[in-house]
mmCIF file of C-alpha atoms and ligand atoms in Angstrom:
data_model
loop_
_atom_site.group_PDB
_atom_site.id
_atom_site.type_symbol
_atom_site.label_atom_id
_atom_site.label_comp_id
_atom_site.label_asym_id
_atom_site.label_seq_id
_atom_site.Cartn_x
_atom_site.Cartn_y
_atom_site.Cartn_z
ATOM 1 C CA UNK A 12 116.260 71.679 86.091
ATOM 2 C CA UNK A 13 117.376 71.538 82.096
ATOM 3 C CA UNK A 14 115.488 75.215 82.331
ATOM 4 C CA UNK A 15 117.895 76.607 84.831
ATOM 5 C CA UNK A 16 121.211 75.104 83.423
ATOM 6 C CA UNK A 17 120.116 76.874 80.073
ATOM 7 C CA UNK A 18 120.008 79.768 81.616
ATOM 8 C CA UNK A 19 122.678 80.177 83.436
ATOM 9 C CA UNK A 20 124.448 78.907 80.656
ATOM 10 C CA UNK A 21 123.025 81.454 78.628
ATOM 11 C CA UNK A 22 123.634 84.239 81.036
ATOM 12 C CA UNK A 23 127.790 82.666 81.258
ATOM 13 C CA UNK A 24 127.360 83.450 77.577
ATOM 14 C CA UNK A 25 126.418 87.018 77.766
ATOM 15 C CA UNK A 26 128.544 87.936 80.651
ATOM 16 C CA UNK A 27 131.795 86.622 79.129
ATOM 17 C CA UNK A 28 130.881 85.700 75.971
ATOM 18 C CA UNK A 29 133.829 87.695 74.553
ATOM 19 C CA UNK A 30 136.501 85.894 75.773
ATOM 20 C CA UNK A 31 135.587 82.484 74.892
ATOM 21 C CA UNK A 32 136.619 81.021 71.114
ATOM 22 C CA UNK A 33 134.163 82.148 68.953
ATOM 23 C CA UNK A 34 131.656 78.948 67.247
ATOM 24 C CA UNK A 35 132.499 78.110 63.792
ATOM 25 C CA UNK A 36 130.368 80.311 61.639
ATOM 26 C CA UNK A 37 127.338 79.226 60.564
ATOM 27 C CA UNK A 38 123.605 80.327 59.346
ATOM 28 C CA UNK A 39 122.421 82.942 61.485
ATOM 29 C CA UNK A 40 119.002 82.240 63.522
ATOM 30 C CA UNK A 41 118.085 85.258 64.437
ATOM 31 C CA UNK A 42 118.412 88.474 61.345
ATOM 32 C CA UNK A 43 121.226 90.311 61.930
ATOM 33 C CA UNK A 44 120.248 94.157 63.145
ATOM 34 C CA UNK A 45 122.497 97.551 62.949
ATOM 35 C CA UNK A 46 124.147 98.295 66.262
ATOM 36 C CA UNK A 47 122.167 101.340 68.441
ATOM 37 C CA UNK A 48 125.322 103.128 69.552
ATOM 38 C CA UNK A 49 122.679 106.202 70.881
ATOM 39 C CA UNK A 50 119.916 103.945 72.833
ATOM 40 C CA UNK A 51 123.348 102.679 74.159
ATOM 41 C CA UNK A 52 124.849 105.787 75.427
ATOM 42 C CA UNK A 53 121.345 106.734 76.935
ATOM 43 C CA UNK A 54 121.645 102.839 79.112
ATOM 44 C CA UNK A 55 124.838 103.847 80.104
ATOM 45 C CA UNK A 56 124.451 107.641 81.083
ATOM 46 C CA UNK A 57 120.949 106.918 83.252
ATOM 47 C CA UNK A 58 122.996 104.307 84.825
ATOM 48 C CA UNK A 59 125.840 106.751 85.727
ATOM 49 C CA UNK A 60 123.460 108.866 86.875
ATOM 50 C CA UNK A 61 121.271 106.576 89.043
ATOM 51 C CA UNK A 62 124.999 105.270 90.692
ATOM 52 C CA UNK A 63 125.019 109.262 91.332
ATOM 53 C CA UNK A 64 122.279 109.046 92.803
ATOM 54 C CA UNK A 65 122.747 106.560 95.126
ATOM 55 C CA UNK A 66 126.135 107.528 95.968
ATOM 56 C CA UNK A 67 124.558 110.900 97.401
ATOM 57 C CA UNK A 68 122.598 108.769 99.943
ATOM 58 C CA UNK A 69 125.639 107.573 102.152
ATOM 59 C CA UNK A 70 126.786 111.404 101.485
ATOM 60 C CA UNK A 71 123.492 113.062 103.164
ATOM 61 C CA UNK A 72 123.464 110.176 105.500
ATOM 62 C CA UNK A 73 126.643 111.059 106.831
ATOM 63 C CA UNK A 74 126.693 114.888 106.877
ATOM 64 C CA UNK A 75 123.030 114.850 107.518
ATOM 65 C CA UNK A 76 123.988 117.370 110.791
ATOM 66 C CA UNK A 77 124.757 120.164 108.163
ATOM 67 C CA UNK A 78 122.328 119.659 105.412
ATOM 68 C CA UNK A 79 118.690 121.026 106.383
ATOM 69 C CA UNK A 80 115.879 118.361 105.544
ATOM 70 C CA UNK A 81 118.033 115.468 105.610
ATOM 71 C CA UNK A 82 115.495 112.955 105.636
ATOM 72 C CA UNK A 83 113.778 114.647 102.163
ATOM 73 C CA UNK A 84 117.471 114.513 100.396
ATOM 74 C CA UNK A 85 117.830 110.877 101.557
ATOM 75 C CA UNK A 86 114.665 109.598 100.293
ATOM 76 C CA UNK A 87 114.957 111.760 97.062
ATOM 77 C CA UNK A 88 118.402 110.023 96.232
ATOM 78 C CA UNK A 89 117.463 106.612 96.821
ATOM 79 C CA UNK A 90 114.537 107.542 94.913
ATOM 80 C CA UNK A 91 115.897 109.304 91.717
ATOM 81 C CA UNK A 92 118.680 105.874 91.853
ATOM 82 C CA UNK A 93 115.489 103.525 91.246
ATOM 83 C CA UNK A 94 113.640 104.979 88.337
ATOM 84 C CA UNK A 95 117.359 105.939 86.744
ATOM 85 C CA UNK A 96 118.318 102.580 86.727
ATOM 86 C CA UNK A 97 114.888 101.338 85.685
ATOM 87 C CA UNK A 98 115.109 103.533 83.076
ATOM 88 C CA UNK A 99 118.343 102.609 81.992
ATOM 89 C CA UNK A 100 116.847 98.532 81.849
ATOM 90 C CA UNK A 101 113.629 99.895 80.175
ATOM 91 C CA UNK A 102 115.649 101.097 77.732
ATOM 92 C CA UNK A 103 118.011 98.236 77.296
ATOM 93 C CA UNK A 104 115.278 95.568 77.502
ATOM 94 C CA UNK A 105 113.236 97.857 74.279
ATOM 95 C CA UNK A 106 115.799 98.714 72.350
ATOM 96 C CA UNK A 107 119.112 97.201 73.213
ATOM 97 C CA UNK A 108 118.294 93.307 73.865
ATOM 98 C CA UNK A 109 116.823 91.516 70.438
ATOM 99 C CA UNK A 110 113.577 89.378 71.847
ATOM 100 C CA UNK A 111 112.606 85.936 70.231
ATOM 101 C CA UNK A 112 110.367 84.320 70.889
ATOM 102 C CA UNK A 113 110.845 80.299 71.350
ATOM 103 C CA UNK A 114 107.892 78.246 70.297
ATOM 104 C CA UNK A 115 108.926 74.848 71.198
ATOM 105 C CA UNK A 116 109.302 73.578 74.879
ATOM 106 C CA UNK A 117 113.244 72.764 76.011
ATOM 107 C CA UNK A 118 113.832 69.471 75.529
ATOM 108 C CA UNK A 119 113.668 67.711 79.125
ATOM 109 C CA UNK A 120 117.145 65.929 78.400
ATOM 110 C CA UNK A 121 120.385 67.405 77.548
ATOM 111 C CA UNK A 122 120.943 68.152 73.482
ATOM 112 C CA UNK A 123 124.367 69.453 72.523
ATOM 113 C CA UNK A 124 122.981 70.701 69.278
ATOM 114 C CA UNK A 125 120.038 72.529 70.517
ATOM 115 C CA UNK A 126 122.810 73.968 73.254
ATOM 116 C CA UNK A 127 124.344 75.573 70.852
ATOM 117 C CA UNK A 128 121.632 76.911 68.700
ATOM 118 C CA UNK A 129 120.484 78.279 72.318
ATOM 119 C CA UNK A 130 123.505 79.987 72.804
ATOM 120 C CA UNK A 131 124.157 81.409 69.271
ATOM 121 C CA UNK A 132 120.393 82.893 69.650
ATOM 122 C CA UNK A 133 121.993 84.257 72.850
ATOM 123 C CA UNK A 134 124.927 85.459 71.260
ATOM 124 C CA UNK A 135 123.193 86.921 68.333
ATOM 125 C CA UNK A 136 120.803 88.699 70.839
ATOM 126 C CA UNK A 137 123.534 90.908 72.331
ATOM 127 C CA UNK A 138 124.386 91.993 68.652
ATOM 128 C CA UNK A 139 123.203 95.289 68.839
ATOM 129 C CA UNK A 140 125.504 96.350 71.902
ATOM 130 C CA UNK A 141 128.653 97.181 70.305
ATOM 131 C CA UNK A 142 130.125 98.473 73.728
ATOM 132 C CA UNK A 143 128.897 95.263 75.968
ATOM 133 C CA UNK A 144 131.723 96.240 78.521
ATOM 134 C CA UNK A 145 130.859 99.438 78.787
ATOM 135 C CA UNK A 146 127.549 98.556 79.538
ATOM 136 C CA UNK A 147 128.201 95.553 81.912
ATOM 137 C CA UNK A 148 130.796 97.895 83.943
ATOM 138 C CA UNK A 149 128.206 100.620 84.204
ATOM 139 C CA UNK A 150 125.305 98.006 85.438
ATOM 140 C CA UNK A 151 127.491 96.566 87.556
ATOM 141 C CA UNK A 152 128.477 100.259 89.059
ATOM 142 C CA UNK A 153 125.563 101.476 89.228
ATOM 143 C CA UNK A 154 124.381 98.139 91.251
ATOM 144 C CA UNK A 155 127.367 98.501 93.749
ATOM 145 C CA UNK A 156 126.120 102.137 94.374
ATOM 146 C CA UNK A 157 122.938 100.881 94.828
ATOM 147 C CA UNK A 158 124.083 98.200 96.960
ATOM 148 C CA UNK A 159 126.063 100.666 99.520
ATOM 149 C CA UNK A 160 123.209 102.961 99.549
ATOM 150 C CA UNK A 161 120.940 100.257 100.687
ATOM 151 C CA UNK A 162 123.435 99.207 103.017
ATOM 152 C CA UNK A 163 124.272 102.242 104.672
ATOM 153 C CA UNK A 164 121.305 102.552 107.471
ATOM 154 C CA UNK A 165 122.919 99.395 108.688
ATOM 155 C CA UNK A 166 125.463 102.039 110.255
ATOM 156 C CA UNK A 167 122.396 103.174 112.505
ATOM 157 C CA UNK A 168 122.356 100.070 114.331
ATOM 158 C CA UNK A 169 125.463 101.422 116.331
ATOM 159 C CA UNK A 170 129.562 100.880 116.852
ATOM 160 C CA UNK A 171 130.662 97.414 117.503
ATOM 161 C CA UNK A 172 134.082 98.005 118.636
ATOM 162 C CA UNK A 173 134.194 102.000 119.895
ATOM 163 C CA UNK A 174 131.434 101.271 122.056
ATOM 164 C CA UNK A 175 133.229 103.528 125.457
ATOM 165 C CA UNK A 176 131.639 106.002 124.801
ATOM 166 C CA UNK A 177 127.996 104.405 124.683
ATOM 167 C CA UNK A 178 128.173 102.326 127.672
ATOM 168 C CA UNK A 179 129.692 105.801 130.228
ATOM 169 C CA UNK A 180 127.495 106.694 132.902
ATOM 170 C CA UNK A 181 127.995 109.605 135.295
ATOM 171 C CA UNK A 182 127.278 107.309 138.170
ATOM 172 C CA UNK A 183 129.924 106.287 140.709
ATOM 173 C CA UNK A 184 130.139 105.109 144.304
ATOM 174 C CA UNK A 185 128.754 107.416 146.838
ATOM 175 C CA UNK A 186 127.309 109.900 144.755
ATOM 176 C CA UNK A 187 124.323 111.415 146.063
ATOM 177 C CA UNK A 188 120.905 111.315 144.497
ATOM 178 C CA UNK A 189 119.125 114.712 144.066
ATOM 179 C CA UNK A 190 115.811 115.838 143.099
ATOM 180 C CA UNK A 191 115.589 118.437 139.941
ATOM 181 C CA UNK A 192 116.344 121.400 141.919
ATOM 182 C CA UNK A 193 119.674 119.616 143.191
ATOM 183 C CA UNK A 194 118.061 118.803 146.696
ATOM 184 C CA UNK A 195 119.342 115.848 148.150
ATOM 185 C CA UNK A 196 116.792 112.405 148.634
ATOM 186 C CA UNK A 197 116.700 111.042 151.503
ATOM 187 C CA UNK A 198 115.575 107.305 152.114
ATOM 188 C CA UNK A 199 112.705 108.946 154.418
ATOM 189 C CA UNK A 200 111.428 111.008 151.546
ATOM 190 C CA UNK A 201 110.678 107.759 149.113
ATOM 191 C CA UNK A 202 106.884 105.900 149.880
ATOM 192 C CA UNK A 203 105.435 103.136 148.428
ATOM 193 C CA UNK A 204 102.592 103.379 146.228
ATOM 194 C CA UNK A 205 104.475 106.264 143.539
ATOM 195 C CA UNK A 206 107.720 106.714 142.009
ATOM 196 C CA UNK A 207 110.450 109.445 141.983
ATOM 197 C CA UNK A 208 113.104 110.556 139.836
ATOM 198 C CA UNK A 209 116.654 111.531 140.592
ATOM 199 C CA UNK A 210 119.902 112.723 138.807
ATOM 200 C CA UNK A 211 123.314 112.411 139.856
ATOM 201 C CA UNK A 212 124.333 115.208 142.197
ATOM 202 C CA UNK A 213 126.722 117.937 140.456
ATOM 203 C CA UNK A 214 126.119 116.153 136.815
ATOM 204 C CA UNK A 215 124.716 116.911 133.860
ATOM 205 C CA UNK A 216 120.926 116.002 134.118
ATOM 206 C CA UNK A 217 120.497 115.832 130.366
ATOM 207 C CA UNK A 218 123.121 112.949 130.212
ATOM 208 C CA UNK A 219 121.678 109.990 129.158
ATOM 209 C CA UNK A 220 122.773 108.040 132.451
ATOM 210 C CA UNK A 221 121.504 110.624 134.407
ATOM 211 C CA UNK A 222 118.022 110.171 135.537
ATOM 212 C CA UNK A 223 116.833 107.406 137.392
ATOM 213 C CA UNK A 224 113.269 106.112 138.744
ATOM 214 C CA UNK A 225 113.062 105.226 142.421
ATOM 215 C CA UNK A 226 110.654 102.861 143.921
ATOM 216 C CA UNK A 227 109.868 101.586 147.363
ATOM 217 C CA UNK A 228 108.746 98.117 147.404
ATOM 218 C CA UNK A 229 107.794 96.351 150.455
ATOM 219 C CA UNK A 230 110.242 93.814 151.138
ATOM 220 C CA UNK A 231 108.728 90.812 151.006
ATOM 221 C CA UNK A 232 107.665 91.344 146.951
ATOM 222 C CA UNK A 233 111.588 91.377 145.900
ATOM 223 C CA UNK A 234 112.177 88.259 143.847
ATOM 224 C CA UNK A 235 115.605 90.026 142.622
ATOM 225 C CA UNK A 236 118.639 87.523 140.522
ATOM 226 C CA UNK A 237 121.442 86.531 143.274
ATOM 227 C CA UNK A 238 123.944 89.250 141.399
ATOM 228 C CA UNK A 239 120.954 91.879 142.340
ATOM 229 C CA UNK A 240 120.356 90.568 145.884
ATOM 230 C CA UNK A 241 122.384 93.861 147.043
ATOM 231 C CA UNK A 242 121.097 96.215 144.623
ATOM 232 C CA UNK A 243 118.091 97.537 146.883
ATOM 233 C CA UNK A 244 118.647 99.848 150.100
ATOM 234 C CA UNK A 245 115.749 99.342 152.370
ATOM 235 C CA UNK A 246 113.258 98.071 149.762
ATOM 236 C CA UNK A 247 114.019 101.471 147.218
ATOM 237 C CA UNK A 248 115.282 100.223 144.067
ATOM 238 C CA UNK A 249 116.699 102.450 141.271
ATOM 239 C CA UNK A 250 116.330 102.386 137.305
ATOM 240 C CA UNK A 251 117.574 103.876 134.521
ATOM 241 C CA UNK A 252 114.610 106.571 133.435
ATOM 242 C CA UNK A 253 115.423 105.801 130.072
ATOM 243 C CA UNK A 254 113.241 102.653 127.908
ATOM 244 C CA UNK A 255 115.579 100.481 126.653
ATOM 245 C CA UNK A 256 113.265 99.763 123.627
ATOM 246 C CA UNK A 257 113.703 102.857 121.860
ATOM 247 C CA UNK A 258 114.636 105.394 124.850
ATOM 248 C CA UNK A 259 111.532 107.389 125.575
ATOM 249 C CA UNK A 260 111.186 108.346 129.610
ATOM 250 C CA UNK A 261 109.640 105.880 132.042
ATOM 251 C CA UNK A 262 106.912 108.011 133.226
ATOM 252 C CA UNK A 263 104.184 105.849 134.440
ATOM 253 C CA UNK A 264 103.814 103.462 137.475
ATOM 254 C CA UNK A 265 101.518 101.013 137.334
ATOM 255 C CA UNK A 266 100.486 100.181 140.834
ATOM 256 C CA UNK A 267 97.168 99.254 142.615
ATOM 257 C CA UNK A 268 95.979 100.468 145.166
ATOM 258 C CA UNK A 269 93.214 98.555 145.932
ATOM 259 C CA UNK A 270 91.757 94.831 146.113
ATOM 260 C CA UNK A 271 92.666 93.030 143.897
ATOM 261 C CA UNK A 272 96.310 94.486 144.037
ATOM 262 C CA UNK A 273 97.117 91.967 140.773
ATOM 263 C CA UNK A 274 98.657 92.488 138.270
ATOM 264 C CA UNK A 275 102.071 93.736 140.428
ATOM 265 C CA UNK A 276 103.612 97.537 140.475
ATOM 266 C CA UNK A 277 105.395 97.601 137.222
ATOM 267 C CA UNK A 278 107.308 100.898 135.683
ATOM 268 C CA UNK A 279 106.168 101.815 132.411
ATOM 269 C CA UNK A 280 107.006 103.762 128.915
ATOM 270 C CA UNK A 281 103.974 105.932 127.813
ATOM 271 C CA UNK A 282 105.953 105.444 123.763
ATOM 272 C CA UNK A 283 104.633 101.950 123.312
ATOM 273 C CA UNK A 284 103.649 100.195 126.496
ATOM 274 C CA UNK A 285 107.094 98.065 127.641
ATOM 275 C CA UNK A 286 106.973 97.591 131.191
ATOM 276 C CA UNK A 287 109.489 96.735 133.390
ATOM 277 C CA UNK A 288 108.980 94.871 136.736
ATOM 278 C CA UNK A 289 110.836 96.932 139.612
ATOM 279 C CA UNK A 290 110.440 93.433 141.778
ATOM 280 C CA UNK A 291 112.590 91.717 139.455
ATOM 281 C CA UNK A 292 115.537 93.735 138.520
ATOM 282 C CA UNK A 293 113.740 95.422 135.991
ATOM 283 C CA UNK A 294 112.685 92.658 134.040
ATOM 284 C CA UNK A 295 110.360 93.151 130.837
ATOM 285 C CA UNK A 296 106.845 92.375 131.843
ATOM 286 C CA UNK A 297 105.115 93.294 128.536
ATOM 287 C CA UNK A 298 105.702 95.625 125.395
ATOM 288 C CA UNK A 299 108.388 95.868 122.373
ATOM 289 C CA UNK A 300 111.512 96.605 124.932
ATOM 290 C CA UNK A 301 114.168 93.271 124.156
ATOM 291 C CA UNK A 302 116.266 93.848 127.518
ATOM 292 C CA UNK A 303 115.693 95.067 131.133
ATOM 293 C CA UNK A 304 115.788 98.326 132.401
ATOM 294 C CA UNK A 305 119.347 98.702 133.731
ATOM 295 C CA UNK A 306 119.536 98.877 137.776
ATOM 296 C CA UNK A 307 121.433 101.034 139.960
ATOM 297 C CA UNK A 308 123.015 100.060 142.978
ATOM 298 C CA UNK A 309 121.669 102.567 145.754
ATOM 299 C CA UNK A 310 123.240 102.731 149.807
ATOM 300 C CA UNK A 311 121.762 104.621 152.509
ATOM 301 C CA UNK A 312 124.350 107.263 154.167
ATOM 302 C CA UNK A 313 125.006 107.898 157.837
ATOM 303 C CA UNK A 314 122.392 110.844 157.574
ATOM 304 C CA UNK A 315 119.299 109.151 155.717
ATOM 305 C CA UNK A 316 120.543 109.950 151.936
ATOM 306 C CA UNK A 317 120.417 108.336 149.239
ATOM 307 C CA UNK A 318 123.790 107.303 147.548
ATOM 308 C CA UNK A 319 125.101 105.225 144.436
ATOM 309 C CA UNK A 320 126.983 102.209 145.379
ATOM 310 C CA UNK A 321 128.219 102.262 141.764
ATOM 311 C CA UNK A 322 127.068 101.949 138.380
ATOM 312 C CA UNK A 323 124.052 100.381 136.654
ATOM 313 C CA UNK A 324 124.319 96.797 136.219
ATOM 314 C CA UNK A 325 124.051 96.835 132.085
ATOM 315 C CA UNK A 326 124.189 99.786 129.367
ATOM 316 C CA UNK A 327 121.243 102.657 129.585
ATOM 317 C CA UNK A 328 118.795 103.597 126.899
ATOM 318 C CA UNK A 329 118.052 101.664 123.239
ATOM 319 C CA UNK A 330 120.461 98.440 122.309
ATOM 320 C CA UNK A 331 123.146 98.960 119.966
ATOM 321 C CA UNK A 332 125.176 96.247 118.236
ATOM 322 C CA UNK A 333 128.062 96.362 120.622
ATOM 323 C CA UNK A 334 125.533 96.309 124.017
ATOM 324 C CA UNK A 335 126.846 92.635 124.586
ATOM 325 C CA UNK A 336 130.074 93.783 125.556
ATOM 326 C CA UNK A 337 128.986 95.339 128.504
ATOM 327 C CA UNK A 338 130.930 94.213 131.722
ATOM 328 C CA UNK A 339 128.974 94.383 134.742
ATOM 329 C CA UNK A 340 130.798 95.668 137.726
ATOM 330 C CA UNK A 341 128.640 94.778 140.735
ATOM 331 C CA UNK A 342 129.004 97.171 143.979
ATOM 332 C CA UNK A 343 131.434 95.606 146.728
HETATM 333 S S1 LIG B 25 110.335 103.685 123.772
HETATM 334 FE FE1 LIG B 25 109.564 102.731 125.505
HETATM 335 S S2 LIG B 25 108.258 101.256 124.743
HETATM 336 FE FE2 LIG B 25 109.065 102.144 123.003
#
């Protein structure tokens, strides 16, 4: 405990050590040593330089579109930032900072006088930096730099607030489902035992909303939520194609077609194995995925097609930090 207070009291010292009266003068401790004004200016410039260095990671981060092997410039920045500012404390902990050793124990109870022979051997350490403030404002700058650089893949995890244009599907009520060369399902067309995949009619198809899986179930397996009870259209149900764990396409279906017909039909990702129960709204089953794959509402049209009854029932491919503020807007 008497460790730690001596050491932050110590470090008190050396962080604002010049603004405090100075102690009465007395018999120096520790020999008094020649300032290294040039050891000092090398601290300083490898610390402006490593803040360069990290500063030029949010930089390539953000115009990473335009700058050809993005991923090589980010890891070189962050990387030249590290060993500059090592350097820079490599050199400030051999030549800059006067080490003494301490061959006694502290003292388990508080001494004033020892205090202050602790803190004058503080003081006196920092002798040889005659431009402290210099130095302190270029640690702490080149820290900050570091700091934002570290920081700034946090940006990856998505927009909060602006999250419109994230959560857009081109999905409405009553648009028809078509197969990839823009031919219409029909309800018919759909058996059990396989799935099927369908765009919006007339949309783009490389839209993230776009494709969907569809399944036939038989009836009597659905053990759909009450706000999904309306979901299905004569036991097809429709999914987002796109694995909410990290957006790969759904492109297996796990079903079994003989005794024992356990474990159920389930959809799944061929990235890492989440699979999504087509019984249950989509539910995860097993695998890395952390929500369920989002559901469209499907209707059956006077002429056997296959429509929309509106959008999917949460936001399509991998969670962002604004997916929360999704508002589901069931089908009337
Ligand atoms: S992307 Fe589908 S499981 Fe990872």
């Amino acid at each position: 405990m008497s460790r730690a207070r001596d050491l932050l009291v110590s470090t008190a010292v050396l962080l604002f050590g010049r603004g405090r009266p100075r102690l009465p003068e007395r018999e120096r401790i520790i020999p008094e040593k020649p300032g290294r004004p040039g050891w000092e200016l090398v601290a300083v410039s490898l610390l402006g330089l490593g803040a360069l260095a990290a500063i030029a990671f949010p930089l390539v981060y953000g115009l990473a579109k335009h700058i050809p092997h993005e991923t090589q410039f980010l890891g070189l920045s962050l990387g030249l930032s590290f060993v500059l500012i090592g350097a820079a404390l490599v050199v400030t902990g051999r030549h800059l900072i006067v080490t003494e050793e301490i061959e006694e124990d502290y003292p388990a109870e508080e001494h004033p006088e020892e205090q202050e022979t602790l803190v004058q051997v503080v003081e006196e350490s920092g002798d040889r930096l005659t431009r402290k403030r210099l130095f302190l404002l270029s640690l702490g700058g080149a820290g900050a730099a570091l700091g934002v650089a570290l920081l700034t893949p946090v940006v990856s995890l998505g927009p909060v607030f602006r999250v419109g244009p994230l959560l857009g599907t081109p999905w409405r009520r009553g648009r028809r489902l078509v197969d990839e060369d823009d031919r219409p399902w029909r309800a018919s067309d759909i058996e059990e035992g396989t799935f099927y995949t369908a765009f919006p009619e007339g949309a783009d198809k490389e839209d993230l909303g776009s494709s969907v899986v569809l399944v036939r179930l038989p009836k009597d397996r659905f053990q759909l939520p009450a706000q999904l009870a309306r979901y299905p259209a004569d036991g097809i149900v429709a999914y987002s194609k796109i694995c909410t764990h990290a957006g790969c396409a759904i492109s297996l279906y796990r079903t079994p077609m003989f005794e024992p017909t356990d474990p159920k039909p389930a959809l799944v990702c061929p990235c890492h194995y989440s699979t999504f129960d087509p019984a249950d709204g989509g539910s995860v089953l097993f695998g890395p995925a952390g929500r369920k794959l989002p559901m469209l509402p499907l209707s059956i049209d006077s002429s056997g097609g296959l429509r929309a009854a509106g959008n999917f029932d949460g936001p399509v491919g991998p969670s962002w930090w604004g997916v929360r503020l999704w508002k589901a807007n069931p089908p009337s």
